[in-house]
Amino acid sequence: MAITAAVATTTAADCSSNRWSMQSLSSALPSLNSITCSSIRFSSSSHCRPSLSLTRTQQAPHLFSSYTGLASNNPLLSLGFSDLTSFEHGLAFVDNGCRISAMRHGRRVPKLNRPPDQRRALLRGLTTQLLKHGRIKTTRARASAVRKYVDKMITLAKDGSLHKRRQALGFIYEKQIVHALFAEVQERYGERNGGYTRIIRTLPRRGDNAPMAYIELV
Amino acid sequence: MARSMEPLVVGRVIGDVVDMFTPATEMTVHYGTKQVANGCEIKPSASADKPSVQIHAPPPASSNLYTLVMVDPDAPSPSEPRYREWLHWIVVDIPEGSDATKELVAYMGPQPPTGIHRYVFALFNQKGKVMAGCRPPDARSNFSTRRFAADNGLQPPVAAVYFNSQKEVAVRKR
């Protein structure tokens, strides 16, 4: 969101002199990736606006009025990729040669910027901590990636047999948590079918502006 | 549903602590210079002292008195809230404008032992001046805001706000 703010203030300043130049816009942009991601998230930030502090809610409507006047419906078109208008208008080409789509078509596994062994260890650690503490605060991508594994662990506990207990012990790092989970899950989640977690989006992290979220057991 | 109710529903404050209500009053809570917004993170060291509470009521009811209750529904841990809710503070007979005059239960700062806890401020409209016959609850644990409000004729709340807090990392001596 800070990136979009920087772009909007640059374009607003140039608008005051009645001349919007491509150079000023492209120089203000760090890279194409972040603009795509931040423009998508800007529309979803209207959902989490109630949870923002007061100073941000005062800034956000002002930014909307200056930014959407300049951009067309497709945010990628405003950046000058006019040769893609006819078809492939959801795709753009970045300098290093890969293609970025505005949609999630065909993406099955969240990679979390890690090799597979580290990714598995990260998810195991996150599910262990979530089952231990009940509510943790991480980045949004990790929170939405860990939902599947937490639900799997609770489903194993609902089954309750020895085989499932050993499977859970092979995934969760601390065995007291597995035994406690198997003991209490029937009374807690007996009637609930799935959806054992809840994600609440929150303010970005100060150090790297990563979007954060609380994930908690329902 | 009012815009300001959405974070309370998403954070399950409505549901765990109070029932659905329509906000009638504006309340702002400040710890020092930091204002409490729904779901914001406040350290235990910053919230060790009493906050300052300002109430702005709509004009027709200008001689109202209010009761403020602060509870923690995630005690001792959000995954096992055995002591739900843990009472932190009750203030009665709050006049219009500012602050804490008569504390029924003394302020106790957040001390979350494990996990991330929610701390809820719930404001109720008082009918009479002195809450006749209300005794302070004998224990802080297993408090019920709904039962307290029903016993003293305070239903429903007029405002609510909550914040999160977790145990601070202790400085290690090398």
Short mmCIF file of C-alpha atoms in Angstrom, two decimals, chain A residues 50-54 203, chain B residues 7 29 34-42 119 161-164:
data_model
loop_
_atom_site.label_atom_id
_atom_site.label_comp_id
_atom_site.label_asym_id
_atom_site.label_seq_id
_atom_site.Cartn_x
_atom_site.Cartn_y
_atom_site.Cartn_z
CA PRO A 50 -12.15 -0.60 9.54
CA SER A 51 -9.20 -2.25 11.18
CA LEU A 52 -6.77 0.47 10.11
CA SER A 53 -5.92 3.34 12.39
CA LEU A 54 -7.47 6.75 11.91
CA LEU A 203 -1.63 -3.76 9.44
CA PRO B 7 -14.17 -5.67 13.00
CA VAL B 29 -9.58 4.84 24.58
CA LYS B 34 -1.69 5.63 21.37
CA GLN B 35 -5.35 5.27 20.49
CA VAL B 36 -6.94 1.86 20.72
CA ALA B 37 -8.31 0.79 17.35
CA ASN B 38 -10.06 -2.51 16.76
CA GLY B 39 -7.50 -5.26 16.44
CA CYS B 40 -4.40 -3.14 16.90
CA GLU B 41 -1.45 -4.48 18.78
CA ILE B 42 -0.48 -2.85 22.08
CA TYR B 119 -8.73 -7.25 25.41
CA VAL B 161 -13.51 -1.72 21.13
CA TYR B 162 -10.79 -4.32 21.44
CA PHE B 163 -7.04 -4.64 21.01
CA ASN B 164 -4.53 -7.48 20.87
#
